[in-house]
Amino acid sequence: MDDNIPATVFLVGAGPGDPDLLTIKAARLIGEADVIVHDGLVSDAILALASPDADYISVAKQRSRHSMPQDAINALLVELAREGRRVVRLKGGDPFIFGRGGEEVDACRTAGVPVEVVPGISAAIGSAAQAQLPLTHRAASSAVTFVAGQCKGLSDQDWSGLAGTGRTLVIYMGVATAADIAEKLMADGVSPALPVAVLENGTRPEMRTLRTLLADLGDMVEREKVVSPALIVVGDVAARALAQDMLNRAQLQTMTEQGRTTGGKRVE
């Protein structure tokens, strides 16, 4: 590609939600765009940085229900670029971490459309920072792995060695399968007592950080009505987060309910 030809499609990482976490380049490109093709997780505060004359096209995706198939998104980016428009494909987090940015780059290259990728702070990095949860720590973890929790054939995937002592496992899109994830890890030999944290709505005003043990993960997600977007962090580092200890709260609630059924007498 001739370096003198300006890129006409920009794959821009919007970060985890807080507009203050955008890169300077990302903010500039959003403001200069003719059309913004954006994910559903991109916050309104970030979209508000666009020019009043810009067009917005939502290609929001939800579990088992996409407003536009990926092939159609690829074709749309190429079509808009060929019209001579300055296109920003705005993605939550980073375009190349579970963002399908690689497929969109391939489509642009195949069509001869210049494309540029602008990295963003990933959901894992941003959410963990907000919760003061170190994904690596000299005393607790020397390795971190990112996996997707909603892929087909979850039980058939090989996660052996990804969680346990000295390791951190970060699971994207795992809310709906949290119970299955916990069972899978424990069946693979991970301790049921390993700390886990759930980071819900990372970096946004409504963010929650909930902590429990692996054996309680599925029940806790259901009990606390956790919703997407949320990340699951499995590992000893989860114990270092600023978080609500939901297992202790659940145990206290159980003891209280038992006390009521016994006329207020202490239950040993």
PDB file of C-alpha atoms in Angstrom:
ATOM      1  CA  MET A   1       0.000   0.000   0.000  1.00  0.00           C
ATOM      2  CA  ASP A   2       1.303   3.464  -0.891  1.00  0.00           C
ATOM      3  CA  ASP A   3       2.026   5.325   2.346  1.00  0.00           C
ATOM      4  CA  ASN A   4       0.837   8.547   0.687  1.00  0.00           C
ATOM      5  CA  ILE A   5      -2.709   7.221   0.389  1.00  0.00           C
ATOM      6  CA  PRO A   6      -4.739   8.250   3.476  1.00  0.00           C
ATOM      7  CA  ALA A   7      -6.511   5.439   5.301  1.00  0.00           C
ATOM      8  CA  THR A   8     -10.241   5.522   4.673  1.00  0.00           C
ATOM      9  CA  VAL A   9     -11.284   2.974   7.292  1.00  0.00           C
ATOM     10  CA  PHE A  10     -10.074   3.337  10.860  1.00  0.00           C
ATOM     11  CA  LEU A  11     -10.647   0.503  13.320  1.00  0.00           C
ATOM     12  CA  VAL A  12     -10.658   2.438  16.575  1.00  0.00           C
ATOM     13  CA  GLY A  13     -10.612   0.990  20.088  1.00  0.00           C
ATOM     14  CA  ALA A  14     -13.103   2.874  22.251  1.00  0.00           C
ATOM     15  CA  GLY A  15     -11.830   1.361  25.495  1.00  0.00           C
ATOM     16  CA  PRO A  16     -14.076  -0.041  28.226  1.00  0.00           C
ATOM     17  CA  GLY A  17     -16.480   2.903  28.431  1.00  0.00           C
ATOM     18  CA  ASP A  18     -14.926   5.911  30.162  1.00  0.00           C
ATOM     19  CA  PRO A  19     -14.226   8.565  27.476  1.00  0.00           C
ATOM     20  CA  ASP A  20     -11.223   9.793  29.486  1.00  0.00           C
ATOM     21  CA  LEU A  21      -9.501   6.481  28.657  1.00  0.00           C
ATOM     22  CA  LEU A  22      -9.564   7.080  24.883  1.00  0.00           C
ATOM     23  CA  THR A  23      -6.226   7.652  23.208  1.00  0.00           C
ATOM     24  CA  ILE A  24      -5.670  11.150  21.825  1.00  0.00           C
ATOM     25  CA  LYS A  25      -5.672   9.720  18.305  1.00  0.00           C
ATOM     26  CA  ALA A  26      -8.941   7.863  18.863  1.00  0.00           C
ATOM     27  CA  ALA A  27     -10.670  11.027  20.111  1.00  0.00           C
ATOM     28  CA  ARG A  28      -9.390  12.995  17.127  1.00  0.00           C
ATOM     29  CA  LEU A  29     -10.536  10.415  14.578  1.00  0.00           C
ATOM     30  CA  ILE A  30     -13.983  10.181  16.144  1.00  0.00           C
ATOM     31  CA  GLY A  31     -14.334  13.939  15.833  1.00  0.00           C
ATOM     32  CA  GLU A  32     -13.213  13.895  12.177  1.00  0.00           C
ATOM     33  CA  ALA A  33     -15.303  10.928  10.993  1.00  0.00           C
ATOM     34  CA  ASP A  34     -17.967  11.213   8.293  1.00  0.00           C
ATOM     35  CA  VAL A  35     -19.607   8.010   9.482  1.00  0.00           C
ATOM     36  CA  ILE A  36     -19.205   5.957  12.649  1.00  0.00           C
ATOM     37  CA  VAL A  37     -20.007   2.251  12.584  1.00  0.00           C
ATOM     38  CA  HIS A  38     -20.178   1.346  16.253  1.00  0.00           C
ATOM     39  CA  ASP A  39     -20.725  -1.540  18.642  1.00  0.00           C
ATOM     40  CA  GLY A  40     -23.507  -1.555  21.200  1.00  0.00           C
ATOM     41  CA  LEU A  41     -21.019  -1.353  24.079  1.00  0.00           C
ATOM     42  CA  VAL A  42     -19.635   2.020  22.976  1.00  0.00           C
ATOM     43  CA  SER A  43     -20.890   4.556  25.515  1.00  0.00           C
ATOM     44  CA  ASP A  44     -23.031   7.552  24.636  1.00  0.00           C
ATOM     45  CA  ALA A  45     -20.373   9.823  26.129  1.00  0.00           C
ATOM     46  CA  ILE A  46     -17.870   8.587  23.536  1.00  0.00           C
ATOM     47  CA  LEU A  47     -20.317   8.853  20.638  1.00  0.00           C
ATOM     48  CA  ALA A  48     -20.995  12.438  21.706  1.00  0.00           C
ATOM     49  CA  LEU A  49     -17.426  13.325  20.664  1.00  0.00           C
ATOM     50  CA  ALA A  50     -18.374  12.918  17.004  1.00  0.00           C
ATOM     51  CA  SER A  51     -19.130  15.789  14.650  1.00  0.00           C
ATOM     52  CA  PRO A  52     -22.792  16.879  14.545  1.00  0.00           C
ATOM     53  CA  ASP A  53     -22.671  16.136  10.820  1.00  0.00           C
ATOM     54  CA  ALA A  54     -21.499  12.547  11.247  1.00  0.00           C
ATOM     55  CA  ASP A  55     -23.760   9.595  10.524  1.00  0.00           C
ATOM     56  CA  TYR A  56     -24.080   6.768  13.046  1.00  0.00           C
ATOM     57  CA  ILE A  57     -24.636   3.132  12.165  1.00  0.00           C
ATOM     58  CA  SER A  58     -25.133   0.700  15.048  1.00  0.00           C
ATOM     59  CA  VAL A  59     -24.060  -2.902  14.495  1.00  0.00           C
ATOM     60  CA  ALA A  60     -24.734  -3.953  18.080  1.00  0.00           C
ATOM     61  CA  LYS A  61     -24.313  -7.616  18.927  1.00  0.00           C
ATOM     62  CA  GLN A  62     -25.853  -9.562  21.766  1.00  0.00           C
ATOM     63  CA  ARG A  63     -25.622 -13.206  22.737  1.00  0.00           C
ATOM     64  CA  SER A  64     -27.309 -15.279  19.994  1.00  0.00           C
ATOM     65  CA  ARG A  65     -28.762 -12.132  18.389  1.00  0.00           C
ATOM     66  CA  HIS A  66     -26.811  -9.836  16.055  1.00  0.00           C
ATOM     67  CA  SER A  67     -28.305  -6.763  14.398  1.00  0.00           C
ATOM     68  CA  MET A  68     -25.976  -7.344  11.444  1.00  0.00           C
ATOM     69  CA  PRO A  69     -23.924 -10.450  10.586  1.00  0.00           C
ATOM     70  CA  GLN A  70     -20.151 -10.005  10.532  1.00  0.00           C
ATOM     71  CA  ASP A  71     -19.942 -10.522   6.770  1.00  0.00           C
ATOM     72  CA  ALA A  72     -22.439  -7.705   6.297  1.00  0.00           C
ATOM     73  CA  ILE A  73     -20.410  -5.420   8.576  1.00  0.00           C
ATOM     74  CA  ASN A  74     -17.292  -6.168   6.525  1.00  0.00           C
ATOM     75  CA  ALA A  75     -19.131  -5.344   3.298  1.00  0.00           C
ATOM     76  CA  LEU A  76     -20.569  -2.151   4.804  1.00  0.00           C
ATOM     77  CA  LEU A  77     -17.129  -0.820   5.745  1.00  0.00           C
ATOM     78  CA  VAL A  78     -15.838  -1.444   2.231  1.00  0.00           C
ATOM     79  CA  GLU A  79     -18.901   0.159   0.635  1.00  0.00           C
ATOM     80  CA  LEU A  80     -18.714   3.291   2.798  1.00  0.00           C
ATOM     81  CA  ALA A  81     -14.998   3.689   2.105  1.00  0.00           C
ATOM     82  CA  ARG A  82     -15.528   3.359  -1.654  1.00  0.00           C
ATOM     83  CA  GLU A  83     -18.018   6.199  -1.425  1.00  0.00           C
ATOM     84  CA  GLY A  84     -15.096   8.373  -0.346  1.00  0.00           C
ATOM     85  CA  ARG A  85     -16.265   8.731   3.248  1.00  0.00           C
ATOM     86  CA  ARG A  86     -14.000   8.840   6.273  1.00  0.00           C
ATOM     87  CA  VAL A  87     -15.100   5.737   8.181  1.00  0.00           C
ATOM     88  CA  VAL A  88     -14.463   5.037  11.856  1.00  0.00           C
ATOM     89  CA  ARG A  89     -15.301   1.514  12.948  1.00  0.00           C
ATOM     90  CA  LEU A  90     -15.650   2.101  16.669  1.00  0.00           C
ATOM     91  CA  LYS A  91     -15.211  -0.950  18.886  1.00  0.00           C
ATOM     92  CA  GLY A  92     -15.464  -1.432  22.624  1.00  0.00           C
ATOM     93  CA  GLY A  93     -12.126  -2.217  24.247  1.00  0.00           C
ATOM     94  CA  ASP A  94      -9.384  -3.009  21.744  1.00  0.00           C
ATOM     95  CA  PRO A  95     -10.192  -4.003  18.125  1.00  0.00           C
ATOM     96  CA  PHE A  96      -7.919  -7.046  18.234  1.00  0.00           C
ATOM     97  CA  ILE A  97      -9.026  -8.558  21.569  1.00  0.00           C
ATOM     98  CA  PHE A  98     -12.274 -10.448  20.933  1.00  0.00           C
ATOM     99  CA  GLY A  99     -13.349  -7.584  18.663  1.00  0.00           C
ATOM    100  CA  ARG A 100     -13.202  -9.434  15.308  1.00  0.00           C
ATOM    101  CA  GLY A 101     -10.998  -6.622  14.079  1.00  0.00           C
ATOM    102  CA  GLY A 102      -8.786  -9.095  12.249  1.00  0.00           C
ATOM    103  CA  GLU A 103     -11.685 -10.125  10.025  1.00  0.00           C
ATOM    104  CA  GLU A 104     -12.505  -6.514   9.187  1.00  0.00           C
ATOM    105  CA  VAL A 105      -8.879  -5.740   8.348  1.00  0.00           C
ATOM    106  CA  ASP A 106      -8.804  -8.787   6.056  1.00  0.00           C
ATOM    107  CA  ALA A 107     -11.972  -7.617   4.279  1.00  0.00           C
ATOM    108  CA  CYS A 108     -10.561  -4.139   3.672  1.00  0.00           C
ATOM    109  CA  ARG A 109      -7.241  -5.498   2.406  1.00  0.00           C
ATOM    110  CA  THR A 110      -8.982  -7.918   0.045  1.00  0.00           C
ATOM    111  CA  ALA A 111     -11.092  -5.068  -1.351  1.00  0.00           C
ATOM    112  CA  GLY A 112      -8.057  -2.788  -1.755  1.00  0.00           C
ATOM    113  CA  VAL A 113      -9.405  -0.327   0.815  1.00  0.00           C
ATOM    114  CA  PRO A 114      -6.737   1.366   2.982  1.00  0.00           C
ATOM    115  CA  VAL A 115      -7.241   0.556   6.653  1.00  0.00           C
ATOM    116  CA  GLU A 116      -5.586   1.562   9.917  1.00  0.00           C
ATOM    117  CA  VAL A 117      -5.965   0.139  13.421  1.00  0.00           C
ATOM    118  CA  VAL A 118      -5.935   2.391  16.482  1.00  0.00           C
ATOM    119  CA  PRO A 119      -5.539   0.373  19.692  1.00  0.00           C
ATOM    120  CA  GLY A 120      -7.712   0.911  22.736  1.00  0.00           C
ATOM    121  CA  ILE A 121      -7.514  -0.022  26.388  1.00  0.00           C
ATOM    122  CA  SER A 122      -9.016  -3.494  26.588  1.00  0.00           C
ATOM    123  CA  ALA A 123     -11.948  -4.219  28.875  1.00  0.00           C
ATOM    124  CA  ALA A 124      -9.734  -6.434  31.015  1.00  0.00           C
ATOM    125  CA  ILE A 125      -6.997  -3.838  31.468  1.00  0.00           C
ATOM    126  CA  GLY A 126      -9.391  -0.948  32.116  1.00  0.00           C
ATOM    127  CA  SER A 127     -11.757  -2.801  34.437  1.00  0.00           C
ATOM    128  CA  ALA A 128      -8.949  -4.362  36.457  1.00  0.00           C
ATOM    129  CA  ALA A 129      -7.275  -0.968  36.885  1.00  0.00           C
ATOM    130  CA  GLN A 130     -10.529   0.577  38.115  1.00  0.00           C
ATOM    131  CA  ALA A 131     -10.886  -2.243  40.658  1.00  0.00           C
ATOM    132  CA  GLN A 132      -7.184  -1.973  41.625  1.00  0.00           C
ATOM    133  CA  LEU A 133      -6.866  -5.635  40.689  1.00  0.00           C
ATOM    134  CA  PRO A 134      -3.348  -6.411  39.410  1.00  0.00           C
ATOM    135  CA  LEU A 135      -3.650  -9.035  36.677  1.00  0.00           C
ATOM    136  CA  THR A 136      -0.009  -9.911  37.309  1.00  0.00           C
ATOM    137  CA  HIS A 137       1.739  -9.587  40.656  1.00  0.00           C
ATOM    138  CA  ARG A 138       5.224 -10.642  41.681  1.00  0.00           C
ATOM    139  CA  ALA A 139       3.869 -12.518  44.712  1.00  0.00           C
ATOM    140  CA  ALA A 140       0.774 -14.005  43.080  1.00  0.00           C
ATOM    141  CA  SER A 141       0.813 -14.302  39.288  1.00  0.00           C
ATOM    142  CA  SER A 142       3.424 -14.316  36.538  1.00  0.00           C
ATOM    143  CA  ALA A 143       1.063 -15.167  33.675  1.00  0.00           C
ATOM    144  CA  VAL A 144      -2.321 -13.950  32.452  1.00  0.00           C
ATOM    145  CA  THR A 145      -4.584 -15.489  29.801  1.00  0.00           C
ATOM    146  CA  PHE A 146      -7.675 -14.090  28.070  1.00  0.00           C
ATOM    147  CA  VAL A 147     -10.400 -16.495  26.908  1.00  0.00           C
ATOM    148  CA  ALA A 148     -13.968 -16.177  25.590  1.00  0.00           C
ATOM    149  CA  GLY A 149     -16.574 -17.856  27.746  1.00  0.00           C
ATOM    150  CA  GLN A 150     -19.445 -18.070  25.286  1.00  0.00           C
ATOM    151  CA  CYS A 151     -17.816 -20.032  22.482  1.00  0.00           C
ATOM    152  CA  LYS A 152     -19.582 -23.137  21.243  1.00  0.00           C
ATOM    153  CA  GLY A 153     -18.337 -26.389  22.715  1.00  0.00           C
ATOM    154  CA  LEU A 154     -17.164 -24.818  25.961  1.00  0.00           C
ATOM    155  CA  SER A 155     -16.759 -28.190  27.646  1.00  0.00           C
ATOM    156  CA  ASP A 156     -14.551 -29.414  24.800  1.00  0.00           C
ATOM    157  CA  GLN A 157     -12.068 -26.535  25.004  1.00  0.00           C
ATOM    158  CA  ASP A 158      -8.709 -27.197  26.589  1.00  0.00           C
ATOM    159  CA  TRP A 159      -8.171 -24.729  29.444  1.00  0.00           C
ATOM    160  CA  SER A 160      -5.811 -26.971  31.379  1.00  0.00           C
ATOM    161  CA  GLY A 161      -3.044 -24.975  33.012  1.00  0.00           C
ATOM    162  CA  LEU A 162      -4.707 -21.594  32.465  1.00  0.00           C
ATOM    163  CA  ALA A 163      -5.875 -21.097  36.056  1.00  0.00           C
ATOM    164  CA  GLY A 164      -4.355 -21.973  39.412  1.00  0.00           C
ATOM    165  CA  THR A 165      -1.364 -21.025  41.514  1.00  0.00           C
ATOM    166  CA  GLY A 166       0.721 -18.278  39.935  1.00  0.00           C
ATOM    167  CA  ARG A 167      -1.670 -17.726  37.019  1.00  0.00           C
ATOM    168  CA  THR A 168      -4.545 -15.389  36.197  1.00  0.00           C
ATOM    169  CA  LEU A 169      -7.424 -16.302  33.892  1.00  0.00           C
ATOM    170  CA  VAL A 170      -9.617 -13.508  32.494  1.00  0.00           C
ATOM    171  CA  ILE A 171     -12.878 -14.638  30.915  1.00  0.00           C
ATOM    172  CA  TYR A 172     -14.771 -12.389  28.529  1.00  0.00           C
ATOM    173  CA  MET A 173     -18.470 -12.954  27.778  1.00  0.00           C
ATOM    174  CA  GLY A 174     -18.825 -15.517  30.522  1.00  0.00           C
ATOM    175  CA  VAL A 175     -21.847 -14.307  32.498  1.00  0.00           C
ATOM    176  CA  ALA A 176     -24.363 -16.658  30.877  1.00  0.00           C
ATOM    177  CA  THR A 177     -22.046 -19.657  31.252  1.00  0.00           C
ATOM    178  CA  ALA A 178     -20.521 -18.806  34.652  1.00  0.00           C
ATOM    179  CA  ALA A 179     -21.760 -21.986  36.347  1.00  0.00           C
ATOM    180  CA  ASP A 180     -20.439 -24.141  33.488  1.00  0.00           C
ATOM    181  CA  ILE A 181     -17.109 -22.307  33.584  1.00  0.00           C
ATOM    182  CA  ALA A 182     -16.714 -22.982  37.305  1.00  0.00           C
ATOM    183  CA  GLU A 183     -17.578 -26.651  36.869  1.00  0.00           C
ATOM    184  CA  LYS A 184     -15.161 -26.960  33.956  1.00  0.00           C
ATOM    185  CA  LEU A 185     -12.259 -25.429  35.880  1.00  0.00           C
ATOM    186  CA  MET A 186     -12.881 -27.497  38.994  1.00  0.00           C
ATOM    187  CA  ALA A 187     -13.159 -30.654  36.892  1.00  0.00           C
ATOM    188  CA  ASP A 188      -9.744 -29.764  35.431  1.00  0.00           C
ATOM    189  CA  GLY A 189      -8.267 -29.655  38.926  1.00  0.00           C
ATOM    190  CA  VAL A 190      -8.541 -25.982  39.874  1.00  0.00           C
ATOM    191  CA  SER A 191      -9.231 -25.509  43.580  1.00  0.00           C
ATOM    192  CA  PRO A 192     -12.865 -24.652  44.442  1.00  0.00           C
ATOM    193  CA  ALA A 193     -11.417 -22.189  46.989  1.00  0.00           C
ATOM    194  CA  LEU A 194      -9.554 -20.121  44.383  1.00  0.00           C
ATOM    195  CA  PRO A 195     -10.634 -16.450  44.542  1.00  0.00           C
ATOM    196  CA  VAL A 196     -12.644 -15.041  41.640  1.00  0.00           C
ATOM    197  CA  ALA A 197     -13.813 -11.507  40.893  1.00  0.00           C
ATOM    198  CA  VAL A 198     -16.552 -10.337  38.569  1.00  0.00           C
ATOM    199  CA  LEU A 199     -16.063  -6.877  37.064  1.00  0.00           C
ATOM    200  CA  GLU A 200     -19.412  -5.569  35.834  1.00  0.00           C
ATOM    201  CA  ASN A 201     -19.709  -2.394  33.696  1.00  0.00           C
ATOM    202  CA  GLY A 202     -16.004  -1.720  34.020  1.00  0.00           C
ATOM    203  CA  THR A 203     -14.883   1.946  34.276  1.00  0.00           C
ATOM    204  CA  ARG A 204     -18.481   3.198  34.042  1.00  0.00           C
ATOM    205  CA  PRO A 205     -20.310   5.022  36.857  1.00  0.00           C
ATOM    206  CA  GLU A 206     -22.370   1.899  37.624  1.00  0.00           C
ATOM    207  CA  MET A 207     -19.357  -0.447  37.873  1.00  0.00           C
ATOM    208  CA  ARG A 208     -19.555  -3.261  40.424  1.00  0.00           C
ATOM    209  CA  THR A 209     -16.699  -5.478  41.572  1.00  0.00           C
ATOM    210  CA  LEU A 210     -17.913  -8.651  43.257  1.00  0.00           C
ATOM    211  CA  ARG A 211     -15.684 -11.299  44.788  1.00  0.00           C
ATOM    212  CA  THR A 212     -16.290 -14.883  45.839  1.00  0.00           C
ATOM    213  CA  LEU A 213     -14.686 -18.323  45.509  1.00  0.00           C
ATOM    214  CA  LEU A 214     -14.691 -20.440  42.372  1.00  0.00           C
ATOM    215  CA  ALA A 215     -17.187 -22.947  43.815  1.00  0.00           C
ATOM    216  CA  ASP A 216     -19.701 -20.118  44.361  1.00  0.00           C
ATOM    217  CA  LEU A 217     -19.198 -18.333  41.023  1.00  0.00           C
ATOM    218  CA  GLY A 218     -22.310 -19.571  39.204  1.00  0.00           C
ATOM    219  CA  ASP A 219     -24.573 -19.101  42.226  1.00  0.00           C
ATOM    220  CA  MET A 220     -23.162 -15.635  42.900  1.00  0.00           C
ATOM    221  CA  VAL A 221     -23.745 -14.441  39.323  1.00  0.00           C
ATOM    222  CA  GLU A 222     -27.359 -15.585  39.567  1.00  0.00           C
ATOM    223  CA  ARG A 223     -27.846 -14.367  43.137  1.00  0.00           C
ATOM    224  CA  GLU A 224     -26.527 -10.874  42.420  1.00  0.00           C
ATOM    225  CA  LYS A 225     -28.167 -10.638  38.988  1.00  0.00           C
ATOM    226  CA  VAL A 226     -24.895  -9.855  37.221  1.00  0.00           C
ATOM    227  CA  VAL A 227     -25.407  -8.558  33.675  1.00  0.00           C
ATOM    228  CA  SER A 228     -23.150  -7.999  30.683  1.00  0.00           C
ATOM    229  CA  PRO A 229     -20.757  -6.428  30.041  1.00  0.00           C
ATOM    230  CA  ALA A 230     -18.834  -8.215  32.749  1.00  0.00           C
ATOM    231  CA  LEU A 231     -15.509  -9.983  33.084  1.00  0.00           C
ATOM    232  CA  ILE A 232     -14.588 -12.903  35.316  1.00  0.00           C
ATOM    233  CA  VAL A 233     -11.095 -12.931  36.817  1.00  0.00           C
ATOM    234  CA  VAL A 234      -9.920 -16.243  38.294  1.00  0.00           C
ATOM    235  CA  GLY A 235      -6.773 -16.338  40.404  1.00  0.00           C
ATOM    236  CA  ASP A 236      -5.154 -15.298  43.652  1.00  0.00           C
ATOM    237  CA  VAL A 237      -4.887 -11.720  42.368  1.00  0.00           C
ATOM    238  CA  ALA A 238      -8.676 -11.427  42.708  1.00  0.00           C
ATOM    239  CA  ALA A 239      -8.195 -11.329  46.483  1.00  0.00           C
ATOM    240  CA  ARG A 240      -6.336  -8.021  46.070  1.00  0.00           C
ATOM    241  CA  ALA A 241      -9.171  -6.179  44.326  1.00  0.00           C
ATOM    242  CA  LEU A 242     -11.331  -3.477  45.855  1.00  0.00           C
ATOM    243  CA  ALA A 243     -14.468  -5.616  45.887  1.00  0.00           C
ATOM    244  CA  GLN A 244     -17.578  -6.659  47.759  1.00  0.00           C
ATOM    245  CA  ASP A 245     -17.138 -10.105  49.301  1.00  0.00           C
ATOM    246  CA  MET A 246     -20.330 -11.731  48.116  1.00  0.00           C
ATOM    247  CA  LEU A 247     -19.684 -15.188  49.584  1.00  0.00           C
ATOM    248  CA  ASN A 248     -19.510 -13.747  53.104  1.00  0.00           C
ATOM    249  CA  ARG A 249     -22.696 -11.796  52.488  1.00  0.00           C
ATOM    250  CA  ALA A 250     -24.473 -14.902  51.221  1.00  0.00           C
ATOM    251  CA  GLN A 251     -23.351 -16.900  54.258  1.00  0.00           C
ATOM    252  CA  LEU A 252     -24.568 -14.131  56.581  1.00  0.00           C
ATOM    253  CA  GLN A 253     -27.923 -14.040  54.796  1.00  0.00           C
ATOM    254  CA  THR A 254     -28.269 -17.827  55.163  1.00  0.00           C
ATOM    255  CA  MET A 255     -27.504 -17.640  58.884  1.00  0.00           C
ATOM    256  CA  THR A 256     -30.046 -14.837  59.295  1.00  0.00           C
ATOM    257  CA  GLU A 257     -32.734 -16.821  57.503  1.00  0.00           C
ATOM    258  CA  GLN A 258     -31.952 -19.892  59.614  1.00  0.00           C
ATOM    259  CA  GLY A 259     -32.221 -17.749  62.739  1.00  0.00           C
ATOM    260  CA  ARG A 260     -35.696 -16.608  61.715  1.00  0.00           C
ATOM    261  CA  THR A 261     -36.883 -20.184  61.190  1.00  0.00           C
ATOM    262  CA  THR A 262     -35.654 -21.174  64.669  1.00  0.00           C
ATOM    263  CA  GLY A 263     -37.366 -18.335  66.460  1.00  0.00           C
ATOM    264  CA  GLY A 264     -34.254 -16.181  66.597  1.00  0.00           C
ATOM    265  CA  LYS A 265     -32.137 -18.750  68.408  1.00  0.00           C
ATOM    266  CA  ARG A 266     -28.504 -18.993  67.465  1.00  0.00           C
ATOM    267  CA  VAL A 267     -27.772 -21.668  64.873  1.00  0.00           C
ATOM    268  CA  GLU A 268     -24.496 -23.509  65.478  1.00  0.00           C
TER     269      GLU A 268
END
